[in-house]
XYZ file of C-alpha atoms in Angstrom:
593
model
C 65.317 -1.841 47.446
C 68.792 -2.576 48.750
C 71.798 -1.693 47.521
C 73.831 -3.097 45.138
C 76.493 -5.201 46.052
C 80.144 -5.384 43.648
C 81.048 -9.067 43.561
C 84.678 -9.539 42.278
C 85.473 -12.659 40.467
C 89.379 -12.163 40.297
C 90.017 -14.876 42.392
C 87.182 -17.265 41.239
C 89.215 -16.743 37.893
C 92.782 -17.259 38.705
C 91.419 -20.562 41.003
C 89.994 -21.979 37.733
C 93.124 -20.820 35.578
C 95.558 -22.630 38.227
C 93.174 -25.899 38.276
C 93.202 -25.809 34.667
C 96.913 -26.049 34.486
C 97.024 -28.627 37.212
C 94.959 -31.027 34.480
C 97.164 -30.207 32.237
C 99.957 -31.279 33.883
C 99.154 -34.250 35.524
C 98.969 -37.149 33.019
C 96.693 -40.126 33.987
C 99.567 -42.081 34.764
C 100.450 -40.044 37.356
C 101.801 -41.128 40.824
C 100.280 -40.551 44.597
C 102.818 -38.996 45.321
C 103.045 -36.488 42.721
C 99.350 -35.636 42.593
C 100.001 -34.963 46.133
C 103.089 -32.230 45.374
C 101.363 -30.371 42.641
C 98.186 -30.145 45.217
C 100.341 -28.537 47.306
C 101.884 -26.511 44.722
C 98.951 -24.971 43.300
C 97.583 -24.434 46.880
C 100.692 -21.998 47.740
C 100.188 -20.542 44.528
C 97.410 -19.493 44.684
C 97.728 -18.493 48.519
C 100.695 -16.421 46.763
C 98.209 -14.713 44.168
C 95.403 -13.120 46.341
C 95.974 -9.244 45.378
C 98.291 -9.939 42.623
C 98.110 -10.913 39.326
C 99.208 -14.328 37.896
C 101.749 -13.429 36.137
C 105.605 -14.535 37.103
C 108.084 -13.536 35.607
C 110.388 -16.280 34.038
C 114.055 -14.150 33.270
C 116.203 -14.971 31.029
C 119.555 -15.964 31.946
C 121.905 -13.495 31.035
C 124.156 -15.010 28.117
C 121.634 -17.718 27.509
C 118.903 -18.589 25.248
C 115.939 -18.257 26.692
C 113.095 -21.301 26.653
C 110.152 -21.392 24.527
C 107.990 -22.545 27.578
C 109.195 -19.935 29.668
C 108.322 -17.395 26.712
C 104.832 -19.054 26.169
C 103.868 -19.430 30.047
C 104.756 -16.008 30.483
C 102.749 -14.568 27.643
C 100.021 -16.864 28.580
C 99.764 -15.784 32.308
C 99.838 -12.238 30.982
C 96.945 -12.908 28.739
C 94.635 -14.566 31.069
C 95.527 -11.782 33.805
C 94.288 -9.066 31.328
C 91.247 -11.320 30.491
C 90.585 -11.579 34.644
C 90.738 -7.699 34.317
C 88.581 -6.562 31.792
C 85.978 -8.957 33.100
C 86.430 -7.354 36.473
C 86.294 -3.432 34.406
C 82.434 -4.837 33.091
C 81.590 -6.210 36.540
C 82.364 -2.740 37.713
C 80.714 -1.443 35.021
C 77.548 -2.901 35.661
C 77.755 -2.499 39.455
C 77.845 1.319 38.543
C 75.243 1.034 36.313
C 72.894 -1.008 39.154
C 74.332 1.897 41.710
C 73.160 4.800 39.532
C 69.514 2.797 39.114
C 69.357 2.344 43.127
C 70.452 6.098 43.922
C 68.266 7.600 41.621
C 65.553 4.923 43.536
C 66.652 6.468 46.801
C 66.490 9.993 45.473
C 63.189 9.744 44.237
C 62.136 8.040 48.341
C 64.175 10.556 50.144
C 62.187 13.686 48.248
C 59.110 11.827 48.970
C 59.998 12.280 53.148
C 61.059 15.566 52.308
C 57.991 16.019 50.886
C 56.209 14.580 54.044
C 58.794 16.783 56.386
C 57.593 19.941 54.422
C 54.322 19.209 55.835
C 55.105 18.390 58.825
C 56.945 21.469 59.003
C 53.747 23.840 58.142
C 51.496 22.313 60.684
C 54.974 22.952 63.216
C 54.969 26.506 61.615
C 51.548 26.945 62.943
C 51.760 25.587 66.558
C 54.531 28.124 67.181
C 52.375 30.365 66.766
C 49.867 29.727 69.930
C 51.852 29.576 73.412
C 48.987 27.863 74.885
C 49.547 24.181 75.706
C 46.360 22.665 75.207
C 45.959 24.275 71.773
C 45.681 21.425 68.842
C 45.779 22.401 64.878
C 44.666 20.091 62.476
C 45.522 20.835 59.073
C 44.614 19.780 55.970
C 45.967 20.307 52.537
C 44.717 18.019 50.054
C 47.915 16.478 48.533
C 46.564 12.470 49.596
C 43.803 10.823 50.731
C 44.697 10.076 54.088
C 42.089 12.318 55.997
C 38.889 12.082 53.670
C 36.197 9.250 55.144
C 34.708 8.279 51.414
C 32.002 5.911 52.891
C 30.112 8.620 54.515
C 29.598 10.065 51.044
C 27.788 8.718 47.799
C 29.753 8.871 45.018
C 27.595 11.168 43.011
C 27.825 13.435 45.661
C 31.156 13.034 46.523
C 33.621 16.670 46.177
C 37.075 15.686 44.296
C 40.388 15.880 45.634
C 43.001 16.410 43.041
C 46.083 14.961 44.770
C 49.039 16.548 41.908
C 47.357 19.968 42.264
C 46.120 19.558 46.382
C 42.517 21.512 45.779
C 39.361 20.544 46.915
C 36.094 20.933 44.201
C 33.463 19.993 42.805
C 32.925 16.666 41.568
C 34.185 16.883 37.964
C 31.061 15.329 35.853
C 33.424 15.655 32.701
C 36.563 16.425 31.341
C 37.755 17.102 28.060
C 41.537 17.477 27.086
C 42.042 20.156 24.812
C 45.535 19.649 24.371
C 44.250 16.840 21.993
C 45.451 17.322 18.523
C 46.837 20.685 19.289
C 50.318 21.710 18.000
C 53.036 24.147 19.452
C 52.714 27.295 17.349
C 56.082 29.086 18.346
C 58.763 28.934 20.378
C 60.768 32.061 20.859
C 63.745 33.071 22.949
C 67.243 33.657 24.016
C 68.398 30.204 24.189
C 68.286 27.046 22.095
C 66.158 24.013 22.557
C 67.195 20.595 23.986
C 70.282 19.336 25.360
C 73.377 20.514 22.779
C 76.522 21.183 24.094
C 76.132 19.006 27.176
C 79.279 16.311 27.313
C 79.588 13.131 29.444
C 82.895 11.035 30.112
C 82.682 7.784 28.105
C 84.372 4.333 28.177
C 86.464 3.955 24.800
C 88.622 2.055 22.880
C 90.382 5.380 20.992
C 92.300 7.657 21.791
C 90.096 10.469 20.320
C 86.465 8.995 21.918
C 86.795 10.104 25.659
C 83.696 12.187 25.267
C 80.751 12.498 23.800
C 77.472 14.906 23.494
C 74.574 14.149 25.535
C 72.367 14.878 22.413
C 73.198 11.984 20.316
C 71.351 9.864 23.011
C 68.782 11.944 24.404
C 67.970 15.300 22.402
C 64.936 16.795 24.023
C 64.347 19.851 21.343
C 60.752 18.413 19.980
C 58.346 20.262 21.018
C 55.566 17.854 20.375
C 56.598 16.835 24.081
C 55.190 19.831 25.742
C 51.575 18.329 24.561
C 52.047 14.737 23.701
C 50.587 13.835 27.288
C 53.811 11.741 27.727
C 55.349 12.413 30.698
C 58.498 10.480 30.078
C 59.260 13.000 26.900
C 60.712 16.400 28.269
C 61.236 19.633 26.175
C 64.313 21.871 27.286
C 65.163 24.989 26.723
C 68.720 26.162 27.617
C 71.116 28.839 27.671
C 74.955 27.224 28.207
C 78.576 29.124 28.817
C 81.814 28.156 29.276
C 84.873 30.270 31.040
C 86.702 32.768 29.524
C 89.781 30.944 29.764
C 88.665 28.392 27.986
C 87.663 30.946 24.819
C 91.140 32.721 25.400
C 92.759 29.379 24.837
C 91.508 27.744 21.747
C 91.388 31.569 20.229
C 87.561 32.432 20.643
C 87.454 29.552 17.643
C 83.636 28.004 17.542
C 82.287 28.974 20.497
C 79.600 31.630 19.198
C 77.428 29.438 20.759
C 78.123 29.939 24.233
C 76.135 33.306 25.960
C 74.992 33.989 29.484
C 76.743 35.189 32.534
C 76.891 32.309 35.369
C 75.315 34.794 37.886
C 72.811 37.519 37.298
C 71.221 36.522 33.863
C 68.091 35.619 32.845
C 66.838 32.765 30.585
C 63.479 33.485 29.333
C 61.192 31.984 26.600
C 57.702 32.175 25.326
C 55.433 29.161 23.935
C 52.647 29.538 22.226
C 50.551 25.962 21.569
C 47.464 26.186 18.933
C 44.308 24.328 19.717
C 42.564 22.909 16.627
C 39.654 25.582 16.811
C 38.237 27.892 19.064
C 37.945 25.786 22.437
C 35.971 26.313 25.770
C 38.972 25.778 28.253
C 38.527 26.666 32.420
C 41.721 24.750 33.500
C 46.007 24.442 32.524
C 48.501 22.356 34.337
C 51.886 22.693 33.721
C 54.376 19.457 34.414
C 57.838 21.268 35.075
C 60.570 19.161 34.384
C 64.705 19.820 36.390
C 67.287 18.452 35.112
C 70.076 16.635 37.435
C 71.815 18.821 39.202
C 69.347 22.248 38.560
C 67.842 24.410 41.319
C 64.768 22.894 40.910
C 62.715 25.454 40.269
C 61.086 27.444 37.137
C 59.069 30.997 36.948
C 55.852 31.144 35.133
C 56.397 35.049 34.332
C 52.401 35.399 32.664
C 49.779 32.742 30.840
C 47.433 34.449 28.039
C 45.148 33.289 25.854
C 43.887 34.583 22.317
C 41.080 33.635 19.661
C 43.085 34.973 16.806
C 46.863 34.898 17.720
C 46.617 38.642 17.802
C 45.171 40.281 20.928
C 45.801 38.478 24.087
C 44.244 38.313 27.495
C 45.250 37.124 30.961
C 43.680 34.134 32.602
C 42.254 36.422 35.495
C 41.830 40.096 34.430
C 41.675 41.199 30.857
C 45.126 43.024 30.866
C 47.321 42.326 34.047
C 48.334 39.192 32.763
C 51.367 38.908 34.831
C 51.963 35.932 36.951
C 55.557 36.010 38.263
C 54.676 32.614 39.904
C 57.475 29.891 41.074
C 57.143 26.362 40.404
C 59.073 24.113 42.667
C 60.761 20.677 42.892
C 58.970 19.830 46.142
C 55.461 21.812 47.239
C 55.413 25.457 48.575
C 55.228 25.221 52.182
C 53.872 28.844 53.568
C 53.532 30.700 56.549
C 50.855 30.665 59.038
C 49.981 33.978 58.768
C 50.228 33.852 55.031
C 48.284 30.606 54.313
C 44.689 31.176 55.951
C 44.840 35.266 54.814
C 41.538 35.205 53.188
C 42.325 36.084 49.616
C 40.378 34.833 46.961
C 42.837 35.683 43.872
C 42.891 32.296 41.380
C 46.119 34.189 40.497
C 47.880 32.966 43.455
C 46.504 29.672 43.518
C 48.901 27.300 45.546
C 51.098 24.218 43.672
C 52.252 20.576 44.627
C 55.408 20.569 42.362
C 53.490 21.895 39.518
C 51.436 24.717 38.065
C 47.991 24.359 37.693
C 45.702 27.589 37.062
C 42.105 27.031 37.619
C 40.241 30.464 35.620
C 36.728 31.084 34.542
C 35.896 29.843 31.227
C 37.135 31.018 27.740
C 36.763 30.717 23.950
C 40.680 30.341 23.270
C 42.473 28.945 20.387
C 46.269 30.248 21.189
C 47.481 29.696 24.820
C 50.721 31.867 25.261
C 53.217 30.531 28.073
C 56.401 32.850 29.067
C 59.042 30.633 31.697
C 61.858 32.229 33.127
C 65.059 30.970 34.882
C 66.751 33.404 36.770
C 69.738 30.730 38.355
C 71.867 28.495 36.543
C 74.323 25.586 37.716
C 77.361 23.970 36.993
C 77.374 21.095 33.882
C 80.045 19.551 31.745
C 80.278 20.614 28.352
C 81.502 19.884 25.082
C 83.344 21.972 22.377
C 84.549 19.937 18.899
C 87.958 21.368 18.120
C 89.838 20.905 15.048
C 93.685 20.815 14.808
C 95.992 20.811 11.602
C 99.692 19.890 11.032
C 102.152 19.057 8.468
C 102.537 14.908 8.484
C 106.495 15.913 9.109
C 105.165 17.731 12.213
C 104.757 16.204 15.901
C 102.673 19.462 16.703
C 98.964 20.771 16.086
C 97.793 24.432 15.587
C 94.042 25.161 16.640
C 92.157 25.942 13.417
C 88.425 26.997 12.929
C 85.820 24.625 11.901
C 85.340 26.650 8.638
C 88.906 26.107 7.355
C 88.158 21.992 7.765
C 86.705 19.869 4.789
C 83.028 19.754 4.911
C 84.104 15.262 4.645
C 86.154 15.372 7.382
C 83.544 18.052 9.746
C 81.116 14.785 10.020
C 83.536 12.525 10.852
C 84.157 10.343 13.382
C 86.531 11.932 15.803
C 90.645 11.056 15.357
C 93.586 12.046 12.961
C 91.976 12.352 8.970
C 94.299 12.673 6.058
C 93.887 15.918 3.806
C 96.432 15.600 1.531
C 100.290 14.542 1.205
C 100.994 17.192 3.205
C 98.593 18.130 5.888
C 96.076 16.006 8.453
C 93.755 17.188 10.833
C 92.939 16.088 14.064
C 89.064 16.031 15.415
C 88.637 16.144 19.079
C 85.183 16.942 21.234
C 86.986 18.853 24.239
C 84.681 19.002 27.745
C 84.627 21.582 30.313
C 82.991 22.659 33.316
C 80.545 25.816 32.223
C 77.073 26.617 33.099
C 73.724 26.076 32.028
C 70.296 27.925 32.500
C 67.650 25.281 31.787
C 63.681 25.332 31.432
C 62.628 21.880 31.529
C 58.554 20.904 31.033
C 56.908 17.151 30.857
C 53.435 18.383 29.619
C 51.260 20.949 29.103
C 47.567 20.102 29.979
C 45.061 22.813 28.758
C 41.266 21.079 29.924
C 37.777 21.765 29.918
C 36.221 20.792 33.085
C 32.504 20.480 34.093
C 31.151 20.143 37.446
C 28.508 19.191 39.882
C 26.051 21.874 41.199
C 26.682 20.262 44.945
C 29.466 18.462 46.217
C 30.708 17.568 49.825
C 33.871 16.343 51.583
C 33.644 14.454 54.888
C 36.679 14.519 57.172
C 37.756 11.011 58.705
C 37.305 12.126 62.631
C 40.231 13.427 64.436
C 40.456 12.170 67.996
C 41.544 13.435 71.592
C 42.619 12.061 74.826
C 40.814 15.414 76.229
C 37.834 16.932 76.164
C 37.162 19.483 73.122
C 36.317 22.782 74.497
C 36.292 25.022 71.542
C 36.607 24.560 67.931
C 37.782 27.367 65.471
C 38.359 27.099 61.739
C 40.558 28.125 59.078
C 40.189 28.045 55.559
C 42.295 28.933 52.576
C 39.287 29.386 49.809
C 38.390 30.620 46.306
C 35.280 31.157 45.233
C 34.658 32.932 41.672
C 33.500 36.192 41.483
C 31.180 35.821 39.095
C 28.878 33.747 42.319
C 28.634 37.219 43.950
C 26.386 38.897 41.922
C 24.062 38.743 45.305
C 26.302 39.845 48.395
C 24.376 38.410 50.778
C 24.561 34.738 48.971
C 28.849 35.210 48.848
C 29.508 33.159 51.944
C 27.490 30.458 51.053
C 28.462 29.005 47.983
C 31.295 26.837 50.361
C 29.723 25.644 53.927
C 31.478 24.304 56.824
C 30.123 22.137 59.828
C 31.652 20.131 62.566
C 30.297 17.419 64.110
C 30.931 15.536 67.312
C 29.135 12.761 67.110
C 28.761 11.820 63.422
C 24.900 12.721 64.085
C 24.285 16.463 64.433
C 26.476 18.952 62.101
C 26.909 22.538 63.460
C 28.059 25.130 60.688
C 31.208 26.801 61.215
C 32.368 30.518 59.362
C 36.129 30.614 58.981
C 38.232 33.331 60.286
C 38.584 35.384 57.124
C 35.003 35.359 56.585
C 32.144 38.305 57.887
C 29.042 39.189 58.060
C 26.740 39.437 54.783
C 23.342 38.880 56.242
C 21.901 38.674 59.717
C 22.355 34.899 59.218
C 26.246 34.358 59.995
C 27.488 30.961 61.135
C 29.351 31.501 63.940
C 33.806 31.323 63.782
C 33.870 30.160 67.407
C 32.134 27.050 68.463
C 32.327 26.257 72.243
C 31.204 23.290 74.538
C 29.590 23.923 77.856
C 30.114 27.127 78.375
C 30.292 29.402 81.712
C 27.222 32.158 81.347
C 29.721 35.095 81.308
C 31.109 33.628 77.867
C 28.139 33.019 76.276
C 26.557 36.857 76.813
C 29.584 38.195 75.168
C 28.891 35.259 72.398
C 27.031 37.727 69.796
C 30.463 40.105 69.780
C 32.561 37.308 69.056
C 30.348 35.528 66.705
C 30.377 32.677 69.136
C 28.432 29.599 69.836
C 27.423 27.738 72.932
C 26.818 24.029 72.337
C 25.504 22.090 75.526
C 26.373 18.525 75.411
C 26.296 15.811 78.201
C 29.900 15.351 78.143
C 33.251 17.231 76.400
C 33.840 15.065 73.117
C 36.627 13.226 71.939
C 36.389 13.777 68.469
C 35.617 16.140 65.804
C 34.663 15.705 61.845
C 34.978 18.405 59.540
C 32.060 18.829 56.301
C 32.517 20.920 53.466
C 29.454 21.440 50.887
C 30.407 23.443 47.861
C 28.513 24.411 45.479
C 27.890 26.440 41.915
C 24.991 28.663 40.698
C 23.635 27.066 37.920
C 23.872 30.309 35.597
C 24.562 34.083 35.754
C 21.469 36.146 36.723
C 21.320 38.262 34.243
C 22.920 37.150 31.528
C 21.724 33.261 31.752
C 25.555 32.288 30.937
C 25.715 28.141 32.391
C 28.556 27.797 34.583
C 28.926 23.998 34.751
C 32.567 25.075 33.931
C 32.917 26.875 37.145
C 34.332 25.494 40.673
C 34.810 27.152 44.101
C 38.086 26.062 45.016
C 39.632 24.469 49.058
C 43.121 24.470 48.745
C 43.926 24.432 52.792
C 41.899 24.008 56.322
C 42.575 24.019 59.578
C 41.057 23.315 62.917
C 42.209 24.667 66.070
C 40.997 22.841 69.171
C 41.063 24.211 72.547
C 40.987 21.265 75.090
C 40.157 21.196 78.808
C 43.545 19.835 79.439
C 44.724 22.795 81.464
C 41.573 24.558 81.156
C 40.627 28.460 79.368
């Protein structure tokens, strides 16, 4: 998309203005060489007019009359220079319009390569940590499809990547949206909801109109929005301020309404939505949304749900229903160290720019949310202010909106008439305050079921060198509730490499040990000396003898589910084991090991 371009039409204007005249004034009766003088005249004159207006004056001699034409040409010039300039003000206006369109296009494509940059900057994040220059990483983390080879996989067999959220699971067989004819039950908190009090600068006629609210265009207080499935409808939720100056000026008058210190408070409030009846649910995304301007991000303090509105659980564990999780503009980028660390809590479950919280499955009717914004930023806003004087007055006193007539309260703003003696003057005054805002698109609550078996083929990654070792990292969850047999925990999610798209050699991941004598090994190496391969068993370590180093390496993933508890028989077709991240380190013979 390029940029708009401001064409100005002042001088297209005043060349059709001076041409007009020109007909005017020549008669068809006119001679060569008069046609030929006014040419020339209106050539100069308008060589004269580029940068200024039309207009010349025509004085009046002092002690003289002056002429009618003189008065008319002047009045006429005048007019059709003010015409030439509030045609220019709406070609402006538009061009700003088109400019705001394009930046916000721009915004939306440079957060998209910041996006890209963020990962880009994780997989840098984890080559500073090996010195060794022939050491590769290959990371994966699910947020496209750019790595996954589809063809190699039936579709009925085939795991799903969910792009928003960037996990890896089990084909989803169905999917039901509980949010469906749901309604928000409560919303409680210490702010208001939607946009009030937020002013923009407007283009007016009067006097009295410079400003008005952003809530008599766009409101955003219905909560229906949270779980219409709309994403173009936003719920807010703010708390707004203005300075103390300000309030010490108009006399503290009307401004109950503003609360919060700019630094240090804390905006907090809890939704509850109500399913129709008692629902199975398993899954809960949460579309944030940030205002212009806002830090961009939004804490999801705790989620719990509840069959009777009354007692309350957490998504995870029965009673630490705490989350304290942080939902950015752009995705979390993380650590090496921190990414591949081996923890299996669904309570820390990564986001994409979103919350999504993937939990075993419930009986819920009541889903309780509490957000929190701990920063606020700067925003315009707007304070109506009412002034009275006597009509033999040229000044106003500041009054309070309780001592105005409820008629003249809703009227349009200006100078109203109370009586013979006093008027009152309506005004919306703006300044720069603060705002603490909790923004959300939608509110997903879902019922998921999935395949028993699933698997995820890796497009191959390629080398100029030979591939001496492989290791592999994995960022995994796998629900407890598959453990009930230890030696069975490791193998609910499988990993294999392969070489030459022909034999697949299992893999374990760095976080994972031992559970039965039958471990895949972490370390796979290629043509190995003898003294590595007798110190193999210590290191969990694989020798694989091939004719020649490969060039290329494929990653498989096979997930799977039990098909119910042991004991109890419960199904869990609602369950997943979850990939979020993987990553392959490759050792090549480059510089040798």
């Amino acid at each position: 998309m390029n940029a708009p371009v401001i064409e100005s039409k002042i001088l297209e204007k005043q060349r059709e203005y001076l041409l007009e005249q020109a007909k005017i004034r020549l008669s068809s009766s006119a001679t060569k060489e008069e046609v030929s003088q006014l040419a020339d005249e209106i050539f100069y004159r308008y060589q004269s007019c580029i940068g200024k207006p039309l207009f010349q004056a025509r004085k009046v001699v002092y002690g003289e009359l002056p002429f009618l034409e003189d008065y008319y040409d002047n009045n006429k010039e005048m007019e059709k220079d003010l015409g030439i300039l509030f045609s220019e003000l709406n070609t402006i206006a538009t061009y700003l319009v088109d400019y705001f369109n394009y930046s916000q296009s721009e915004k939306d494509r440079i957060l998209s390569i910041v996006r890209s940059i963020n990962g880009v900057v994780s997989d840098l994040q984890m080559l500073t940590e090996e010195t060794t220059p022939n050491t590769v990483y290959l990371k994966e983390s699910f947020t496209n499809y750019d790595n996954v080879d589809s063809a190699l996989t039936p579709v009925e067999n085939r795991s799903m990547i969910h792009t928003q959220e960037g996990v890896l699971t089990l084909r989803r067989t169905n999917a039901l949206n509980r949010s469906i004819g749901s309604k928000v039950r409560a919303i409680q908190g210490n702010g208001i909801a939607g946009t009030y009090f937020l002013s923009r600068k407007v283009q007016s006629d009067s006097d009295f109109e410079n400003y008005q609210y952003v809530s008599s265009q766009i409101k955003n207080d219905d909560p229906k929005a949270l779980i219409d499935g709309n994403p173009d409808t936003v719920f807010e939720y703010e708390m707004v301020n203005i300075p103390e100056s300000y309030k010490k000026q108009s006399f503290y008058y009307d401004v109950e309404w503003a609360k919060g210190k700019e630094h240090g408070d804390l905006l907090r409030v809890k939704i509850v939505v109500q399913l129709p009846k008692n629902e199975t649910i398993n899954w809960i995304n949460l579309n944030p949304y940030h205002a212009a301007g806002s830090p961009g991000t939004v804490n999801v303090y705790s989620i719990r749900t509840s069959n009777d509105g009354i007692e309350y659980q957490g998504l995870f564990e029965k009673d630490q229903f705490v989350l304290n999780q942080e939902i950015n503009k752009t995705p979390q980028s993380y650590r090496a160290e921190d990414l591949f660390d081996g923890s299996e809590n669904f309570a820390k479950t990564k986001f994409s720019g979103q919350g999504v919280w993937s939990f075993p499955s419930r009986e819920a009717k009541y889903i309780e949310f509490v957000l929190e914004q701990p920063n606020s930023y700067k925003e315009l806003l707007g304070q109506e202010a009412f002034y009275r004087r006597k009509k033999d007055s040229t000044s106003f006193t500041r009054i309070r909106k309780q001592e105005v007539p409820s008629n003249i309260v809703d009227e349009k703003y200006g100078i109203h008439t109370i009586n013979s003696d006093y008027e009152i003057k309506k005004v919306l005054e703006a300044v720069e305050g603060w705002r603490y805002a909790i923004g959300v698109r939608d509110i997903d609550i879902m019922s998921f079921e999935f395949a028993e078996t699933s698997e995820y083929i890796s497009k191959p990654f390629l080398f100029e060198d030979g591939i001496k070792k492989v290791l592999l990292y994995a960022n995994e969850k796998v629900p407890a509730i598959y453990k009930e047999k230890v030696s069975e925990s490791n193998d609910w999610i499988q990993y294999f490499v392969s070489f030459d798209d022909i034999d697949w050699h299992r893999i374990s991941p760095q976080h994972q040990q031992p559970v039965n004598d039958k471990f895949p090994a972490k370390v796979l190496s290629v043509n190995d000396n003898e003294s590595d391969i007798e110190n193999a068993f210590a290191l969990y370590k694989q020798n694989l003898q091939l004719k020649e180093l490969p060039k290329q390496v494929r990653l498989k993933i096979i997930m799977k589910r039990p098909e119910k508890t042991t004991e109890d028989e419960i199904p869990l077709l609602h369950t997943t084991p979850l990939v979020e991240d993987f990553a392959l380190k490759i050792l090549t013979e480059q510089k040798g090991v």
